[in-house]
mmCIF file of C-alpha atoms in Angstrom:
data_model
loop_
_atom_site.group_PDB
_atom_site.id
_atom_site.type_symbol
_atom_site.label_atom_id
_atom_site.label_comp_id
_atom_site.label_asym_id
_atom_site.label_seq_id
_atom_site.Cartn_x
_atom_site.Cartn_y
_atom_site.Cartn_z
ATOM 1 C CA MET A 799 0.004 -0.356 0.112
ATOM 2 C CA ARG A 800 1.377 3.136 -0.918
ATOM 3 C CA ARG A 801 2.148 5.644 2.113
ATOM 4 C CA TYR A 802 1.534 9.610 -0.196
ATOM 5 C CA VAL A 803 3.558 12.728 1.097
ATOM 6 C CA ASP A 804 3.267 15.727 0.462
ATOM 7 C CA LEU A 805 7.043 17.028 1.219
ATOM 8 C CA CYS A 806 6.273 21.044 0.945
ATOM 9 C CA VAL A 807 3.559 22.631 2.893
ATOM 10 C CA PHE A 808 5.018 26.215 3.840
ATOM 11 C CA LEU A 809 4.310 26.666 7.987
ATOM 12 C CA THR A 810 3.216 30.221 7.030
ATOM 13 C CA ASP A 811 0.947 30.684 10.581
ATOM 14 C CA ILE A 812 0.674 28.332 12.902
ATOM 15 C CA ARG A 813 -2.732 29.298 13.606
ATOM 16 C CA ASN A 814 -3.680 27.081 10.434
ATOM 17 C CA LEU A 815 -2.083 24.158 11.206
ATOM 18 C CA ASP A 816 -4.894 22.492 11.901
ATOM 19 C CA LYS A 817 -7.008 23.090 9.250
ATOM 20 C CA ILE A 818 -4.082 22.200 7.269
ATOM 21 C CA LEU A 819 -3.496 18.654 8.843
ATOM 22 C CA ILE A 820 -6.895 17.359 8.888
ATOM 23 C CA MET A 821 -6.977 18.765 4.698
ATOM 24 C CA ALA A 822 -4.376 16.581 4.359
ATOM 25 C CA LYS A 823 -5.517 13.825 6.183
ATOM 26 C CA HIS A 824 -8.528 13.521 4.750
ATOM 27 C CA LEU A 825 -7.118 13.933 0.513
ATOM 28 C CA GLY A 826 -4.999 10.687 1.349
ATOM 29 C CA TYR A 827 -1.852 11.572 3.275
ATOM 30 C CA HIS A 828 0.270 9.949 5.468
ATOM 31 C CA THR A 829 2.981 12.156 6.040
ATOM 32 C CA VAL A 830 3.370 15.426 5.747
ATOM 33 C CA SER A 831 6.629 18.329 5.371
ATOM 34 C CA LEU A 832 6.345 21.372 7.506
ATOM 35 C CA THR A 833 8.417 23.892 5.499
ATOM 36 C CA SER A 834 9.853 26.992 6.878
ATOM 37 C CA THR A 835 11.690 29.469 4.326
ATOM 38 C CA ASN A 836 14.728 31.986 5.187
ATOM 39 C CA ASN A 837 14.529 33.874 9.225
ATOM 40 C CA ASN A 838 11.740 31.687 10.058
ATOM 41 C CA ILE A 839 13.151 28.854 12.085
ATOM 42 C CA ILE A 840 10.363 26.666 14.488
ATOM 43 C CA ASP A 841 11.420 26.694 17.797
ATOM 44 C CA SER A 842 10.846 24.142 20.672
ATOM 45 C CA LYS A 843 8.009 24.930 22.277
ATOM 46 C CA ILE A 844 6.699 25.101 18.745
ATOM 47 C CA ILE A 845 7.168 22.200 17.938
ATOM 48 C CA ASN A 846 6.164 20.024 20.537
ATOM 49 C CA GLU A 847 2.652 22.100 19.852
ATOM 50 C CA ILE A 848 2.996 20.539 16.124
ATOM 51 C CA LYS A 849 3.645 16.948 17.739
ATOM 52 C CA LYS A 850 -0.233 16.806 19.300
ATOM 53 C CA THR A 851 -1.464 18.522 16.709
ATOM 54 C CA ALA A 852 -0.064 16.193 14.354
ATOM 55 C CA ILE A 853 -0.996 13.269 16.499
ATOM 56 C CA ARG A 854 -4.439 14.453 17.113
ATOM 57 C CA ASN A 855 -5.098 13.846 13.369
ATOM 58 C CA ASN A 856 -2.846 10.683 12.884
ATOM 59 C CA LEU A 857 -0.665 11.821 10.667
ATOM 60 C CA ASN A 858 3.104 11.613 10.558
ATOM 61 C CA ILE A 859 5.207 14.935 9.719
ATOM 62 C CA VAL A 860 8.377 15.690 9.381
ATOM 63 C CA PHE A 861 10.060 19.416 8.995
ATOM 64 C CA ARG A 862 11.915 21.172 6.130
ATOM 65 C CA TYR A 863 13.965 23.791 5.644
ATOM 66 C CA GLU A 864 13.902 25.880 2.102
ATOM 67 C CA ILE A 865 16.987 28.402 1.790
ATOM 68 C CA ASN A 866 15.799 31.410 -0.637
ATOM 69 C CA THR A 867 17.876 33.837 -1.408
ATOM 70 C CA ASP A 868 19.647 35.065 -4.553
ATOM 71 C CA ASN A 869 23.137 35.589 -2.199
ATOM 72 C CA PRO A 870 25.406 33.281 -2.624
ATOM 73 C CA LYS A 871 27.219 34.088 1.046
ATOM 74 C CA LYS A 872 23.752 33.599 2.782
ATOM 75 C CA LEU A 873 22.973 30.412 1.254
ATOM 76 C CA ARG A 874 26.297 28.970 2.445
ATOM 77 C CA GLU A 875 25.813 30.271 5.657
ATOM 78 C CA THR A 876 22.674 28.956 6.172
ATOM 79 C CA VAL A 877 23.148 25.356 4.681
ATOM 80 C CA ARG A 878 26.287 25.743 7.771
ATOM 81 C CA ARG A 879 23.919 27.073 10.588
ATOM 82 C CA ILE A 880 20.824 24.334 9.989
ATOM 83 C CA TRP A 881 21.568 21.047 8.699
ATOM 84 C CA ARG A 882 20.959 18.607 11.196
ATOM 85 C CA LYS A 883 18.455 21.230 12.699
ATOM 86 C CA TYR A 884 15.968 19.353 9.738
ATOM 87 C CA GLU A 885 15.396 16.716 7.953
ATOM 88 C CA ILE A 886 14.793 18.262 4.516
ATOM 89 C CA ILE A 887 17.014 20.816 2.889
ATOM 90 C CA SER A 888 15.699 22.943 -0.412
ATOM 91 C CA ALA A 889 16.580 25.091 -1.951
ATOM 92 C CA TYR A 890 14.950 27.508 -4.721
ATOM 93 C CA CYS A 891 16.799 28.630 -7.589
ATOM 94 C CA ILE A 892 15.719 31.711 -8.483
ATOM 95 C CA ASN A 893 19.654 32.216 -10.765
ATOM 96 C CA LYS A 894 21.937 30.137 -12.562
ATOM 97 C CA LYS A 895 24.279 31.009 -9.961
ATOM 98 C CA ILE A 896 22.536 29.608 -7.069
ATOM 99 C CA ALA A 897 21.556 26.928 -8.599
ATOM 100 C CA ARG A 898 25.330 25.541 -9.523
ATOM 101 C CA ILE A 899 25.932 26.211 -5.961
ATOM 102 C CA ALA A 900 23.320 24.434 -4.292
ATOM 103 C CA GLY A 901 23.511 21.820 -6.572
ATOM 104 C CA ARG A 902 27.429 21.227 -5.936
ATOM 105 C CA ASP A 903 26.297 21.274 -2.038
ATOM 106 C CA SER A 904 25.782 17.735 -0.622
ATOM 107 C CA ARG A 905 24.068 19.281 2.462
ATOM 108 C CA ILE A 906 20.768 20.007 0.222
ATOM 109 C CA ASN A 907 18.648 17.501 -0.358
ATOM 110 C CA ILE A 908 16.563 18.834 -3.599
ATOM 111 C CA LEU A 909 16.246 22.008 -5.592
ATOM 112 C CA THR A 910 13.091 23.293 -6.798
ATOM 113 C CA PHE A 911 13.207 26.776 -9.666
ATOM 114 C CA PRO A 912 10.932 28.697 -10.861
ATOM 115 C CA LEU A 913 8.890 27.675 -13.772
ATOM 116 C CA ASP A 914 7.827 31.206 -14.336
ATOM 117 C CA THR A 915 11.490 31.959 -14.939
ATOM 118 C CA SER A 916 12.679 33.268 -18.368
ATOM 119 C CA VAL A 917 16.482 32.466 -17.603
ATOM 120 C CA ARG A 918 17.106 30.386 -20.313
ATOM 121 C CA ASP A 919 19.072 26.716 -19.464
ATOM 122 C CA LEU A 920 18.119 27.303 -15.405
ATOM 123 C CA PHE A 921 17.600 23.487 -15.397
ATOM 124 C CA ASN A 922 19.574 21.675 -17.917
ATOM 125 C CA ASP A 923 22.177 18.615 -18.386
ATOM 126 C CA ALA A 924 25.252 20.411 -16.548
ATOM 127 C CA GLN A 925 22.712 21.060 -13.832
ATOM 128 C CA CYS A 926 21.723 17.574 -14.082
ATOM 129 C CA SER A 927 25.303 16.229 -14.092
ATOM 130 C CA LEU A 928 26.024 18.037 -9.794
ATOM 131 C CA MET A 929 23.357 17.056 -8.761
ATOM 132 C CA LYS A 930 23.197 14.038 -9.823
ATOM 133 C CA ALA A 931 26.664 13.361 -8.549
ATOM 134 C CA LYS A 932 25.318 14.807 -5.176
ATOM 135 C CA SER A 933 21.858 12.592 -5.058
ATOM 136 C CA GLN A 934 19.394 15.026 -5.364
ATOM 137 C CA TYR A 935 16.120 15.544 -6.013
ATOM 138 C CA LEU A 936 13.851 17.988 -8.346
ATOM 139 C CA GLU A 937 11.345 19.189 -6.637
ATOM 140 C CA ILE A 938 7.716 19.997 -9.057
ATOM 141 C CA ARG A 939 5.417 22.386 -6.941
ATOM 142 C CA TYR A 940 1.233 22.418 -7.921
ATOM 143 C CA VAL A 941 1.032 25.532 -6.896
ATOM 144 C CA GLU A 942 3.863 26.963 -9.469
ATOM 145 C CA ILE A 943 1.598 25.028 -12.450
ATOM 146 C CA ALA A 944 -1.365 26.220 -10.811
ATOM 147 C CA LYS A 945 -0.530 29.883 -11.235
ATOM 148 C CA ASN A 946 -2.313 32.103 -13.458
ATOM 149 C CA THR A 947 0.227 34.282 -14.846
ATOM 150 C CA ASN A 948 2.910 33.271 -17.879
ATOM 151 C CA LEU A 949 1.024 30.203 -18.794
ATOM 152 C CA GLU A 950 2.770 29.079 -22.283
ATOM 153 C CA ARG A 951 5.877 29.788 -20.125
ATOM 154 C CA ARG A 952 5.535 27.187 -17.504
ATOM 155 C CA CYS A 953 4.366 24.685 -19.115
ATOM 156 C CA THR A 954 6.876 24.918 -21.486
ATOM 157 C CA ASN A 955 9.672 24.969 -18.836
ATOM 158 C CA LEU A 956 7.883 22.187 -17.127
ATOM 159 C CA LEU A 957 7.703 20.080 -20.113
ATOM 160 C CA ARG A 958 11.588 20.246 -20.805
ATOM 161 C CA TRP A 959 12.557 19.245 -17.164
ATOM 162 C CA ILE A 960 10.224 16.707 -16.931
ATOM 163 C CA GLU A 961 12.175 15.253 -19.860
ATOM 164 C CA ILE A 962 15.603 16.934 -18.682
ATOM 165 C CA ALA A 963 14.859 15.417 -15.072
ATOM 166 C CA TYR A 964 13.967 12.143 -16.517
ATOM 167 C CA GLU A 965 16.578 11.251 -19.355
ATOM 168 C CA ASN A 966 19.322 12.255 -16.324
ATOM 169 C CA LYS A 967 18.031 9.582 -13.699
ATOM 170 C CA ILE A 968 17.131 13.345 -11.121
ATOM 171 C CA PRO A 969 14.943 12.087 -9.417
ATOM 172 C CA ILE A 970 11.334 14.138 -8.690
ATOM 173 C CA ILE A 971 9.089 14.625 -6.494
ATOM 174 C CA ALA A 972 5.780 16.769 -6.463
ATOM 175 C CA SER A 973 4.402 18.418 -3.703
ATOM 176 C CA SER A 974 1.657 21.257 -3.184
ATOM 177 C CA GLY A 975 3.606 23.854 -2.521
ATOM 178 C CA ALA A 976 0.284 24.695 -0.030
ATOM 179 C CA ASP A 977 0.707 27.626 2.351
ATOM 180 C CA ARG A 978 -2.893 27.273 3.383
ATOM 181 C CA PRO A 979 -5.571 24.614 3.660
ATOM 182 C CA GLN A 980 -7.344 25.617 0.200
ATOM 183 C CA ASN A 981 -4.060 24.976 -1.438
ATOM 184 C CA LEU A 982 -3.652 21.163 -0.746
ATOM 185 C CA ARG A 983 -3.825 18.962 -3.530
ATOM 186 C CA SER A 984 -4.589 15.044 -3.442
ATOM 187 C CA PRO A 985 -2.123 12.926 -4.446
ATOM 188 C CA PHE A 986 -4.121 11.257 -7.621
ATOM 189 C CA GLU A 987 -4.779 15.417 -8.573
ATOM 190 C CA ILE A 988 -0.920 16.173 -8.338
ATOM 191 C CA ALA A 989 0.043 13.008 -10.271
ATOM 192 C CA SER A 990 -2.377 13.518 -12.717
ATOM 193 C CA ILE A 991 -0.863 16.571 -13.062
ATOM 194 C CA LEU A 992 2.562 14.806 -14.041
ATOM 195 C CA THR A 993 1.323 12.449 -16.624
ATOM 196 C CA ILE A 994 0.522 15.410 -18.315
ATOM 197 C CA SER A 995 3.526 16.633 -18.372
ATOM 198 C CA GLY A 996 5.424 13.323 -19.573
ATOM 199 C CA LEU A 997 5.246 10.784 -16.982
ATOM 200 C CA ASP A 998 4.045 7.310 -16.879
ATOM 201 C CA ILE A 999 1.404 6.743 -13.930
ATOM 202 C CA LYS A 1000 3.821 4.361 -12.026
ATOM 203 C CA SER A 1001 6.318 7.559 -12.017
ATOM 204 C CA ALA A 1002 3.944 9.996 -11.546
ATOM 205 C CA ARG A 1003 2.882 7.884 -8.180
ATOM 206 C CA ASP A 1004 6.201 7.406 -7.017
ATOM 207 C CA SER A 1005 7.035 11.271 -7.176
ATOM 208 C CA ILE A 1006 4.324 11.077 -4.260
ATOM 209 C CA SER A 1007 5.082 8.640 -2.166
ATOM 210 C CA THR A 1008 8.458 5.879 -2.269
ATOM 211 C CA ILE A 1009 10.538 8.539 -3.525
ATOM 212 C CA PRO A 1010 9.902 11.477 -1.125
ATOM 213 C CA MET A 1011 9.403 8.657 1.722
ATOM 214 C CA LYS A 1012 13.051 7.406 0.437
ATOM 215 C CA LEU A 1013 14.588 11.124 1.417
ATOM 216 C CA ILE A 1014 12.611 11.183 4.567
ATOM 217 C CA GLU A 1015 13.978 8.090 5.925
ATOM 218 C CA GLN A 1016 17.655 9.623 5.075
ATOM 219 C CA GLY A 1017 16.806 12.714 6.989
ATOM 220 C CA ILE A 1018 15.804 10.843 9.781
ATOM 221 C CA LEU A 1019 19.014 9.576 9.784
ATOM 222 C CA LYS A 1020 20.718 12.605 9.486
ATOM 223 C CA THR A 1021 19.019 14.473 12.326
ATOM 224 C CA ARG A 1022 20.110 11.514 14.778
ATOM 225 C CA GLY A 1023 23.788 11.745 13.846
ATOM 226 C CA MET A 1024 23.768 8.637 11.838
ATOM 227 C CA LEU A 1025 26.031 8.390 9.155
ATOM 228 C CA ILE A 1026 24.168 8.122 5.700
ATOM 229 C CA ASN A 1027 24.409 5.811 2.905
ATOM 230 C CA LYS A 1028 22.029 4.122 0.403
ATOM 231 C CA TYR A 1029 22.151 1.273 1.920
ATOM 232 C CA VAL A 1030 20.825 1.751 5.585
ATOM 233 C CA LYS A 1031 17.558 1.212 6.743
ATOM 234 C CA VAL A 1032 14.403 3.224 8.297
ATOM 235 C CA ILE A 1033 14.582 4.526 11.909
ATOM 236 C CA ARG A 1034 12.608 6.704 13.943
ATOM 237 C CA SER A 1035 13.293 10.063 14.176
ATOM 238 C CA PRO A 1036 12.009 12.138 17.373
ATOM 239 C CA LEU A 1037 10.548 14.723 14.882
ATOM 240 C CA CYS A 1038 8.179 12.111 13.226
ATOM 241 C CA ILE A 1039 5.062 11.436 15.098
ATOM 242 C CA GLY A 1040 2.657 8.098 13.727
#
């Protein structure tokens, strides 16, 4: 039985958390990754409240930090500061320089690129070569696909990036990218968008289940200070509920 994962739900307002988790459970998710960005670091008191909320809703949760900056120095400093505090680290690559630096850093698990970018070759074979060497993942977000602006450009980038990732054997993760309950989407709705974009049904479903779950298992080991490699089996995280 598949365990569906939404690997990017932004924790922008703690007051929405209960509604978000209730909706995620209703939509069929097993695990949700609560994502902080920039200087929005979750403190221990909030983590305890989140754990209680997750238990009430019978959901597993993990914590993710996304670095969103155009400053290479800030990118490096942030990775150093938060690496072992979160199961998952991602970078939102708004330009080539950030993408290339992030692609060389094995501490960064996921790279996300703005679908409406006009930057030529932001995600290409050269970028894939860096990511593959560091066992990184490409993330596609539903909210980026569903925007009302620059539709043609976003569709063109989506189709091309999925093809490039597939050809270079870069694992694809699909997520909602939601920051409120109404922006969440079911695993099947997200998978259907990817199949329309060129992925086969199995790969599309894997992108919201087995692939992100594998990354979570590795992240759990990291936060416990244990050596990670592709042969290590999953153990329970102190931050993981359920």
